Amino acid sequence: MKTRAAVAFAANKPLEICDIELEGPKAGEVLVEVKATGICHTDYYTLSGADPEGLFPAILGHEGAGVVVDVGPGVTTLKKGDHVIPLYTPECRQCKSCLSRKTNLCTAIRSTQGQGLMPDGTSRFKCDGEPVLHYMGCSTFANFTVLPEIAVAKVREDAPFDKICYIGCGVTTGIGAVIWTAKAEAGCRAVVFGLGGIGLNVIQGLRMIGAEQIVGVDINPSKKEMAEKFGMTDFVNPKEVEGDLVPYLVNLTDGGADYTFDATGNVNVMRQALECCHRGWGQSIIIGVAPSGAEIATRPFQLVTGRVWKGTAFGGARGRTDVPRIVDWYMNGKINIDDLITYKLPLECINEGFELMHEGKSIRSVVEF
Ligand code: NAD
Ligand code: AHE
Ligand code: ZN
């Protein structure tokens, strides 16, 4: 069949809207009609050429929602008509990682996924007879995509696609970083670096669990208003702080934060986030994705004195189990997604969505098919 898609032919080039050949689902796979997809900073990161796993030509996009339109042989947990969210972190429930109960990082298909291929080592997409690669196992910048059954969360049918697509990455990552990775407790003090599509969801997660103080740090002051609406209690613009940011934040949080979160992807910020944690117990959670070759550094003394550095992927969520619950939270009014979707675009305007993000003008742009 044919599908319309925004194709990344090379790093740093605008996406091109093309008609792509799509092969149907093979064993253990499903064909999904993508109804809406968000644009995450990670799509931008890969398109920029900074991702060591970035391969081209590829169909990017990993924050989608849609409907199953066909199933391959052997598929037992999904059927035509199911409403679904693609998962870049699958949940096979059988691999060593899934069975450990210690991580959400299912390893069943990670190696082929990182090569832009389906689990059988081939691509379902072709352009003018030449293979086009999948991305993060999702490729939601296509109107139709093929996904492994284990990389699909079935969700309720009354939830709007143009909102719940964001649960496919940003919402789950931000809220999950608070509740599953940090396991932050009521009454804590927290600092969130980067008030974009992820950081604002960290803030909303912190408000949900009853944090006492939620400090937001961003070099773009236009993010302040939205962050306050989501529960930020104090805003800090590093450009306006005289002297070193770390002692300023330590002072503001009465000796250091219980939890800090990096949602910038900047390794210098990651160091600041660790070092403004409270001596003895403060935990810093790295969410941001940094370019190939970038490294984090601190004095070991920072860890010797009890601070903990952790990372999180997809907020520690087990997708097939947790994503349907987060959709329920949205439908029951527990979490706010609507206000974070600042732009809706047709596929033809997807490059504008990338520009809006780059210029700091959007929180999330959503493409509707
Ligand atoms: P975004 O572009 O919407 O937001 C980034 C924010 O950081 C912006 O508001 C920007 O002004 C701010 N910022 C940039 N430099 C800063 C600095 N030096 N100090 C303070 N603030 C600064 O991006 P996003 O979609 O929110 O993604 C944030 C990061 O999280 C990216 O690196 C993305 O790749 C990563 N991410 C990781 C996961 C995961 O599973 N670990 C999931 C999604 C996104
Ligand atoms: N290929 C990248 C990996 C970047 C990365 O860490 N991705 C996150 C999700 S970001 C979503 O917006 C992730 O899930 N990581 C775990 C994994 O297995 O990739 C790089 O930098 O190498
Ligand atoms: Zn993402």
CSV table of C-alpha atoms and ligand atoms in Angstrom, one decimal:
chain,number,residue,atom,x,y,z
A,1,MET,CA,0.0,0.0,0.0
A,2,LYS,CA,1.0,3.7,-0.2
A,3,THR,CA,1.4,6.0,2.8
A,4,ARG,CA,2.1,9.7,3.0
A,5,ALA,CA,5.1,10.5,5.2
A,6,ALA,CA,7.6,13.2,6.1
A,7,VAL,CA,10.9,11.7,5.2
A,8,ALA,CA,14.3,12.7,6.6
A,9,PHE,CA,16.6,12.1,3.6
A,10,ALA,CA,19.7,13.5,5.4
A,11,ALA,CA,20.7,15.3,8.6
A,12,ASN,CA,19.9,19.0,8.9
A,13,LYS,CA,17.7,19.0,5.8
A,14,PRO,CA,14.0,19.8,6.0
A,15,LEU,CA,11.7,16.8,5.9
A,16,GLU,CA,10.1,16.0,2.5
A,17,ILE,CA,6.5,14.9,2.1
A,18,CYS,CA,6.5,11.8,0.0
A,19,ASP,CA,4.3,8.9,-1.1
A,20,ILE,CA,6.0,5.9,0.4
A,21,GLU,CA,5.4,2.2,-0.3
A,22,LEU,CA,4.5,0.3,2.9
A,23,GLU,CA,4.6,-3.4,3.1
A,24,GLY,CA,1.8,-5.0,5.3
A,25,PRO,CA,2.4,-6.4,8.7
A,26,LYS,CA,4.5,-9.7,9.0
A,27,ALA,CA,4.2,-12.2,11.8
A,28,GLY,CA,3.9,-10.5,15.2
A,29,GLU,CA,3.3,-7.1,13.7
A,30,VAL,CA,0.4,-4.7,13.2
A,31,LEU,CA,-0.5,-2.0,10.7
A,32,VAL,CA,-1.5,1.3,12.4
A,33,GLU,CA,-3.2,4.3,10.8
A,34,VAL,CA,-1.5,7.2,12.7
A,35,LYS,CA,-4.1,9.9,13.4
A,36,ALA,CA,-1.9,12.4,15.2
A,37,THR,CA,1.8,12.8,16.3
A,38,GLY,CA,3.7,15.2,18.5
A,39,ILE,CA,7.1,16.6,17.6
A,40,CYS,CA,9.5,15.9,20.4
A,41,HIS,CA,13.0,17.5,20.9
A,42,THR,CA,14.5,14.0,20.3
A,43,ASP,CA,13.2,14.1,16.7
A,44,TYR,CA,15.0,17.4,16.3
A,45,TYR,CA,18.1,16.0,17.9
A,46,THR,CA,18.2,13.0,15.5
A,47,LEU,CA,17.5,15.2,12.5
A,48,SER,CA,20.3,17.6,13.6
A,49,GLY,CA,22.8,14.8,13.1
A,50,ALA,CA,23.8,14.8,16.8
A,51,ASP,CA,22.4,11.3,17.4
A,52,PRO,CA,25.0,8.5,17.1
A,53,GLU,CA,22.2,6.2,16.1
A,54,GLY,CA,20.7,8.6,13.6
A,55,LEU,CA,20.4,6.9,10.2
A,56,PHE,CA,19.0,8.3,6.9
A,57,PRO,CA,16.8,8.2,5.0
A,58,ALA,CA,14.3,7.6,7.7
A,59,ILE,CA,10.8,8.4,8.8
A,60,LEU,CA,11.1,10.1,12.2
A,61,GLY,CA,8.4,10.6,14.8
A,62,HIS,CA,7.8,8.6,18.0
A,63,GLU,CA,4.9,10.3,19.8
A,64,GLY,CA,1.8,9.1,18.0
A,65,ALA,CA,-1.7,7.7,18.4
A,66,GLY,CA,-3.9,5.9,15.9
A,67,VAL,CA,-6.0,2.8,15.0
A,68,VAL,CA,-5.0,-0.8,14.2
A,69,VAL,CA,-6.1,-1.4,10.6
A,70,ASP,CA,-4.5,-4.9,10.0
A,71,VAL,CA,-2.7,-7.5,12.0
A,72,GLY,CA,-0.1,-10.0,10.9
A,73,PRO,CA,0.0,-13.8,11.7
A,74,GLY,CA,0.3,-14.7,15.3
A,75,VAL,CA,-0.9,-11.4,16.8
A,76,THR,CA,-3.1,-12.2,19.8
A,77,THR,CA,-3.4,-9.1,21.9
A,78,LEU,CA,-4.6,-6.6,19.3
A,79,LYS,CA,-7.3,-6.5,16.6
A,80,LYS,CA,-8.5,-4.3,13.8
A,81,GLY,CA,-10.2,-1.2,15.2
A,82,ASP,CA,-8.2,-1.0,18.5
A,83,HIS,CA,-7.1,2.5,19.4
A,84,VAL,CA,-3.3,2.5,20.2
A,85,ILE,CA,-0.2,4.4,21.1
A,86,PRO,CA,3.1,3.2,19.6
A,87,LEU,CA,5.9,2.5,22.1
A,88,TYR,CA,9.5,3.3,21.5
A,89,THR,CA,10.1,1.3,24.7
A,90,PRO,CA,8.3,-1.9,24.1
A,91,GLU,CA,7.2,-4.3,26.8
A,92,CYS,CA,7.6,-8.0,25.8
A,93,ARG,CA,7.1,-9.2,29.4
A,94,GLN,CA,9.5,-12.1,28.6
A,95,CYS,CA,13.0,-10.7,28.3
A,96,LYS,CA,15.5,-10.6,31.2
A,97,SER,CA,14.9,-6.9,31.6
A,98,CYS,CA,11.1,-7.1,31.7
A,99,LEU,CA,11.2,-10.1,34.1
A,100,SER,CA,13.7,-8.3,36.4
A,101,ARG,CA,11.0,-5.8,37.4
A,102,LYS,CA,13.9,-3.5,37.9
A,103,THR,CA,13.7,-1.6,34.6
A,104,ASN,CA,11.3,-0.6,31.8
A,105,LEU,CA,14.1,-1.0,29.2
A,106,CYS,CA,12.8,-4.1,27.4
A,107,THR,CA,15.6,-5.6,25.3
A,108,ALA,CA,13.6,-7.9,23.0
A,109,ILE,CA,14.0,-5.8,19.9
A,110,ARG,CA,16.4,-3.0,20.9
A,111,SER,CA,19.2,-3.9,18.5
A,112,THR,CA,17.1,-4.0,15.3
A,113,GLN,CA,15.2,-0.9,16.5
A,114,GLY,CA,18.5,1.0,16.8
A,115,GLN,CA,19.3,0.1,13.2
A,116,GLY,CA,16.0,1.4,11.9
A,117,LEU,CA,14.7,-2.0,11.2
A,118,MET,CA,11.8,-4.3,12.2
A,119,PRO,CA,12.7,-7.3,14.3
A,120,ASP,CA,13.2,-9.5,11.3
A,121,GLY,CA,16.0,-7.1,10.1
A,122,THR,CA,14.2,-5.5,7.2
A,123,SER,CA,12.3,-2.2,6.7
A,124,ARG,CA,8.6,-2.1,5.7
A,125,PHE,CA,9.1,1.4,4.0
A,126,LYS,CA,10.4,2.0,0.5
A,127,CYS,CA,10.7,5.2,-1.6
A,128,ASP,CA,11.3,4.8,-5.4
A,129,GLY,CA,12.2,1.1,-4.7
A,130,GLU,CA,14.9,2.0,-2.1
A,131,PRO,CA,14.4,1.1,1.6
A,132,VAL,CA,13.6,3.9,4.0
A,133,LEU,CA,14.4,3.3,7.7
A,134,HIS,CA,12.1,3.1,10.7
A,135,TYR,CA,12.9,5.4,13.7
A,136,MET,CA,12.7,4.4,17.3
A,137,GLY,CA,10.5,1.6,16.2
A,138,CYS,CA,7.6,4.0,15.6
A,139,SER,CA,8.0,6.3,12.5
A,140,THR,CA,4.8,8.3,13.4
A,141,PHE,CA,5.5,10.9,10.8
A,142,ALA,CA,3.8,8.6,8.4
A,143,ASN,CA,0.0,8.2,8.0
A,144,PHE,CA,0.4,4.5,8.2
A,145,THR,CA,3.2,2.6,10.0
A,146,VAL,CA,4.0,-1.0,10.9
A,147,LEU,CA,4.8,-1.8,14.6
A,148,PRO,CA,5.7,-5.0,16.5
A,149,GLU,CA,2.8,-6.1,18.7
A,150,ILE,CA,5.0,-5.7,21.8
A,151,ALA,CA,5.5,-2.1,20.9
A,152,VAL,CA,1.9,-1.1,21.0
A,153,ALA,CA,-0.3,0.0,23.9
A,154,LYS,CA,-4.0,-0.5,23.5
A,155,VAL,CA,-6.0,2.5,24.9
A,156,ARG,CA,-9.6,3.4,25.5
A,157,GLU,CA,-11.6,4.5,22.4
A,158,ASP,CA,-13.1,7.7,23.7
A,159,ALA,CA,-9.7,9.4,24.1
A,160,PRO,CA,-8.9,12.1,21.5
A,161,PHE,CA,-5.9,11.2,19.3
A,162,ASP,CA,-4.6,14.8,19.0
A,163,LYS,CA,-4.1,14.9,22.8
A,164,ILE,CA,-3.1,11.4,23.8
A,165,CYS,CA,-0.4,11.2,21.2
A,166,TYR,CA,1.7,13.2,23.6
A,167,ILE,CA,1.4,10.3,26.1
A,168,GLY,CA,3.6,8.4,23.6
A,169,CYS,CA,6.6,10.3,24.9
A,170,GLY,CA,6.5,13.7,26.6
A,171,VAL,CA,3.7,13.3,29.2
A,172,THR,CA,4.8,9.8,30.2
A,173,THR,CA,8.5,10.8,30.4
A,174,GLY,CA,8.0,13.8,32.5
A,175,ILE,CA,5.4,12.5,34.9
A,176,GLY,CA,7.1,9.0,35.0
A,177,ALA,CA,10.4,10.6,35.9
A,178,VAL,CA,8.8,11.9,39.1
A,179,ILE,CA,6.7,9.0,40.1
A,180,TRP,CA,8.6,5.9,38.8
A,181,THR,CA,12.2,7.0,38.5
A,182,ALA,CA,12.7,9.5,41.4
A,183,LYS,CA,9.7,8.0,43.4
A,184,ALA,CA,9.5,11.6,44.8
A,185,GLU,CA,7.4,12.0,47.9
A,186,ALA,CA,4.9,14.6,49.1
A,187,GLY,CA,6.5,17.6,50.8
A,188,CYS,CA,9.7,17.4,48.7
A,189,ARG,CA,11.6,20.3,47.2
A,190,ALA,CA,12.5,19.9,43.5
A,191,VAL,CA,14.3,21.8,40.8
A,192,VAL,CA,13.4,21.3,37.1
A,193,PHE,CA,15.8,22.5,34.5
A,194,GLY,CA,14.2,23.2,31.1
A,195,LEU,CA,10.5,24.1,30.9
A,196,GLY,CA,9.7,22.6,27.5
A,197,GLY,CA,7.5,19.7,26.5
A,198,ILE,CA,9.2,17.4,29.0
A,199,GLY,CA,10.0,19.8,31.9
A,200,LEU,CA,6.4,21.0,32.2
A,201,ASN,CA,5.3,17.4,32.6
A,202,VAL,CA,7.9,16.9,35.3
A,203,ILE,CA,6.3,19.9,37.0
A,204,GLN,CA,2.8,18.5,36.6
A,205,GLY,CA,4.0,15.2,38.1
A,206,LEU,CA,5.6,17.0,41.1
A,207,ARG,CA,2.3,18.8,41.7
A,208,MET,CA,0.4,15.5,41.5
A,209,ILE,CA,2.6,13.9,44.2
A,210,GLY,CA,2.3,17.0,46.5
A,211,ALA,CA,5.8,18.6,46.2
A,212,GLU,CA,6.3,21.5,48.6
A,213,GLN,CA,8.5,23.5,46.3
A,214,ILE,CA,8.9,23.3,42.6
A,215,VAL,CA,11.6,25.5,41.2
A,216,GLY,CA,11.7,25.9,37.4
A,217,VAL,CA,14.9,27.0,35.6
A,218,ASP,CA,14.9,28.2,32.0
A,219,ILE,CA,16.9,30.7,29.9
A,220,ASN,CA,13.7,31.5,28.1
A,221,PRO,CA,11.5,33.7,30.3
A,222,SER,CA,8.5,33.2,28.1
A,223,LYS,CA,8.2,29.6,29.6
A,224,LYS,CA,7.4,31.1,33.1
A,225,GLU,CA,3.7,31.6,32.7
A,226,MET,CA,2.8,28.1,31.5
A,227,ALA,CA,5.1,26.6,34.2
A,228,GLU,CA,3.3,28.5,36.9
A,229,LYS,CA,0.0,27.3,35.6
A,230,PHE,CA,1.3,23.7,36.0
A,231,GLY,CA,2.5,24.2,39.6
A,232,MET,CA,5.9,25.9,39.5
A,233,THR,CA,6.4,27.9,42.7
A,234,ASP,CA,9.7,29.7,41.9
A,235,PHE,CA,11.2,30.7,38.5
A,236,VAL,CA,14.9,31.2,37.9
A,237,ASN,CA,16.4,32.6,34.8
A,238,PRO,CA,20.1,31.7,35.0
A,239,LYS,CA,20.9,34.7,32.9
A,240,GLU,CA,19.6,36.9,35.6
A,241,VAL,CA,21.4,35.3,38.5
A,242,GLU,CA,24.5,37.1,39.7
A,243,GLY,CA,27.3,34.7,40.4
A,244,ASP,CA,27.1,31.0,40.4
A,245,LEU,CA,23.7,29.3,39.8
A,246,VAL,CA,24.4,26.3,42.1
A,247,PRO,CA,24.7,28.1,45.5
A,248,TYR,CA,21.8,30.3,44.5
A,249,LEU,CA,19.6,27.2,44.0
A,250,VAL,CA,20.9,25.5,47.1
A,251,ASN,CA,20.0,28.6,49.1
A,252,LEU,CA,16.5,28.9,47.5
A,253,THR,CA,15.8,25.2,48.4
A,254,ASP,CA,16.9,25.5,52.0
A,255,GLY,CA,20.1,23.6,51.7
A,256,GLY,CA,19.6,21.8,48.4
A,257,ALA,CA,16.8,20.1,46.5
A,258,ASP,CA,15.5,16.6,47.3
A,259,TYR,CA,15.1,15.9,43.6
A,260,THR,CA,16.3,17.7,40.5
A,261,PHE,CA,15.6,16.9,36.8
A,262,ASP,CA,17.5,17.8,33.7
A,263,ALA,CA,15.1,18.3,30.8
A,264,THR,CA,17.6,20.3,28.6
A,265,GLY,CA,20.0,17.8,27.2
A,266,ASN,CA,22.9,20.2,28.1
A,267,VAL,CA,25.7,18.4,30.0
A,268,ASN,CA,26.7,21.6,31.9
A,269,VAL,CA,23.2,21.9,33.1
A,270,MET,CA,23.2,18.3,34.2
A,271,ARG,CA,26.2,19.1,36.4
A,272,GLN,CA,24.4,22.0,38.0
A,273,ALA,CA,21.4,19.8,38.5
A,274,LEU,CA,23.4,17.3,40.4
A,275,GLU,CA,25.3,19.8,42.5
A,276,CYS,CA,22.3,21.7,43.7
A,277,CYS,CA,20.9,18.5,45.2
A,278,HIS,CA,20.8,18.3,49.0
A,279,ARG,CA,24.0,16.8,50.6
A,280,GLY,CA,23.3,13.3,51.9
A,281,TRP,CA,20.3,12.3,49.9
A,282,GLY,CA,19.4,14.6,46.9
A,283,GLN,CA,18.8,12.7,43.7
A,284,SER,CA,19.3,14.2,40.2
A,285,ILE,CA,17.4,12.6,37.3
A,286,ILE,CA,18.8,13.0,33.8
A,287,ILE,CA,16.1,13.1,31.2
A,288,GLY,CA,17.7,15.2,28.5
A,289,VAL,CA,19.5,13.5,25.6
A,290,ALA,CA,23.0,14.9,24.9
A,291,PRO,CA,24.8,14.9,21.5
A,292,SER,CA,27.2,12.2,20.4
A,293,GLY,CA,30.6,12.7,22.2
A,294,ALA,CA,29.2,14.8,25.1
A,295,GLU,CA,30.1,13.7,28.6
A,296,ILE,CA,29.0,14.5,32.1
A,297,ALA,CA,31.4,15.5,34.8
A,298,THR,CA,31.5,16.3,38.5
A,299,ARG,CA,33.8,16.0,41.5
A,300,PRO,CA,33.4,12.5,42.9
A,301,PHE,CA,33.0,14.3,46.2
A,302,GLN,CA,29.5,15.2,45.1
A,303,LEU,CA,28.5,11.5,45.1
A,304,VAL,CA,30.7,10.6,48.1
A,305,THR,CA,28.6,13.1,50.0
A,306,GLY,CA,25.4,11.3,49.2
A,307,ARG,CA,24.0,12.8,46.0
A,308,VAL,CA,22.7,10.3,43.5
A,309,TRP,CA,22.8,10.6,39.7
A,310,LYS,CA,20.1,8.6,37.8
A,311,GLY,CA,18.8,8.6,34.3
A,312,THR,CA,15.3,7.8,33.0
A,313,ALA,CA,14.0,6.6,29.6
A,314,PHE,CA,10.3,7.0,28.9
A,315,GLY,CA,9.9,7.9,32.6
A,316,GLY,CA,10.5,4.4,33.7
A,317,ALA,CA,7.1,3.5,32.3
A,318,ARG,CA,6.2,0.0,31.2
A,319,GLY,CA,4.3,1.0,28.1
A,320,ARG,CA,1.6,-1.6,27.6
A,321,THR,CA,0.8,-1.6,31.3
A,322,ASP,CA,1.2,2.1,32.2
A,323,VAL,CA,0.3,4.0,29.1
A,324,PRO,CA,-3.4,3.0,29.2
A,325,ARG,CA,-3.5,4.2,32.9
A,326,ILE,CA,-2.1,7.6,31.9
A,327,VAL,CA,-4.7,7.9,29.2
A,328,ASP,CA,-7.3,7.3,32.0
A,329,TRP,CA,-5.6,10.0,34.2
A,330,TYR,CA,-6.1,12.4,31.3
A,331,MET,CA,-9.7,11.4,30.6
A,332,ASN,CA,-10.5,11.7,34.3
A,333,GLY,CA,-9.1,15.2,34.5
A,334,LYS,CA,-6.1,14.2,36.7
A,335,ILE,CA,-3.5,15.6,34.3
A,336,ASN,CA,-3.6,18.5,31.8
A,337,ILE,CA,-2.5,17.9,28.3
A,338,ASP,CA,-4.6,20.3,26.3
A,339,ASP,CA,-2.8,23.5,27.4
A,340,LEU,CA,0.6,22.1,26.5
A,341,ILE,CA,-0.4,21.5,22.8
A,342,THR,CA,0.4,25.0,21.6
A,343,TYR,CA,0.2,24.3,17.8
A,344,LYS,CA,-1.7,21.9,15.5
A,345,LEU,CA,-0.4,21.5,12.0
A,346,PRO,CA,-1.1,19.4,8.9
A,347,LEU,CA,1.7,17.0,7.7
A,348,GLU,CA,2.7,19.5,4.9
A,349,CYS,CA,3.7,22.0,7.6
A,350,ILE,CA,5.7,19.7,9.8
A,351,ASN,CA,8.9,21.6,9.2
A,352,GLU,CA,7.2,24.7,10.8
A,353,GLY,CA,6.7,22.6,13.9
A,354,PHE,CA,10.5,22.0,14.1
A,355,GLU,CA,11.1,25.7,13.7
A,356,LEU,CA,8.6,26.6,16.4
A,357,MET,CA,10.4,24.3,18.8
A,358,HIS,CA,13.8,25.6,17.8
A,359,GLU,CA,12.7,29.2,18.3
A,360,GLY,CA,11.3,28.4,21.8
A,361,LYS,CA,7.8,29.4,20.7
A,362,SER,CA,6.0,26.1,21.2
A,363,ILE,CA,5.6,23.6,24.0
A,364,ARG,CA,4.2,20.8,21.7
A,365,SER,CA,3.2,21.0,18.1
A,366,VAL,CA,0.9,18.2,17.0
A,367,VAL,CA,0.6,17.0,13.4
A,368,GLU,CA,-2.9,15.7,12.6
A,369,PHE,CA,-3.3,13.5,9.6
B,1,NAD,P1,12.1,21.5,24.4
B,1,NAD,O1,12.9,22.1,23.3
B,1,NAD,O2,10.6,21.6,24.4
B,1,NAD,O3,12.5,22.1,25.8
B,1,NAD,C1,13.8,22.4,26.3
B,1,NAD,C2,13.8,23.5,27.2
B,1,NAD,O4,15.1,23.7,27.8
B,1,NAD,C3,13.5,24.9,26.5
B,1,NAD,O5,12.5,25.6,27.2
B,1,NAD,C4,14.8,25.6,26.6
B,1,NAD,O6,14.6,27.0,26.7
B,1,NAD,C5,15.4,25.1,27.9
B,1,NAD,N1,16.9,25.2,28.0
B,1,NAD,C6,17.8,25.1,27.0
B,1,NAD,N2,19.0,25.3,27.5
B,1,NAD,C7,18.9,25.6,28.8
B,1,NAD,C8,19.8,25.9,29.8
B,1,NAD,N3,21.1,26.0,29.6
B,1,NAD,N4,19.3,26.2,31.0
B,1,NAD,C9,18.0,26.1,31.3
B,1,NAD,N5,17.1,25.8,30.3
B,1,NAD,C10,17.5,25.6,29.1
B,1,NAD,O7,12.5,20.0,24.5
B,1,NAD,P2,11.7,18.7,25.2
B,1,NAD,O8,10.8,18.1,24.2
B,1,NAD,O9,11.1,19.2,26.5
B,1,NAD,O10,12.9,17.7,25.5
B,1,NAD,C11,13.8,18.1,26.5
B,1,NAD,C12,15.0,17.0,26.5
B,1,NAD,O11,14.5,15.8,26.9
B,1,NAD,C13,15.6,16.8,25.1
B,1,NAD,O12,17.0,16.6,25.3
B,1,NAD,C14,14.9,15.5,24.7
B,1,NAD,O13,15.7,14.9,23.7
B,1,NAD,C15,14.9,14.8,26.0
B,1,NAD,N6,13.9,13.7,26.1
B,1,NAD,C16,14.3,12.6,26.8
B,1,NAD,C17,13.4,11.5,27.0
B,1,NAD,C18,13.8,10.3,27.8
B,1,NAD,O14,13.1,9.3,27.7
B,1,NAD,N7,14.9,10.4,28.5
B,1,NAD,C19,12.1,11.6,26.4
B,1,NAD,C20,11.7,12.8,25.7
B,1,NAD,C21,12.7,13.8,25.6
B,2,AHE,N1,20.0,7.1,20.0
B,2,AHE,C1,20.1,8.0,21.0
B,2,AHE,C2,19.3,7.6,22.2
B,2,AHE,C3,18.7,8.7,22.8
B,2,AHE,C4,17.8,8.3,24.0
B,2,AHE,O1,18.4,8.1,25.1
B,2,AHE,N2,16.6,8.1,23.8
B,2,AHE,C5,15.6,7.8,24.9
B,2,AHE,C6,14.3,8.2,24.5
B,2,AHE,S1,14.2,9.9,24.0
B,2,AHE,C7,12.6,10.1,23.6
B,2,AHE,O2,12.3,11.4,23.2
B,2,AHE,C8,15.6,6.3,25.3
B,2,AHE,O3,14.5,5.8,25.4
B,2,AHE,N3,16.7,5.8,25.5
B,2,AHE,C9,16.8,4.3,25.8
B,2,AHE,C10,17.2,3.6,24.6
B,2,AHE,O4,17.3,2.4,24.7
B,2,AHE,O5,17.5,4.2,23.6
B,2,AHE,C11,21.6,8.3,21.5
B,2,AHE,O6,21.9,9.4,22.0
B,2,AHE,O7,22.4,7.3,21.3
B,3,ZN,ZN,10.4,12.0,22.7
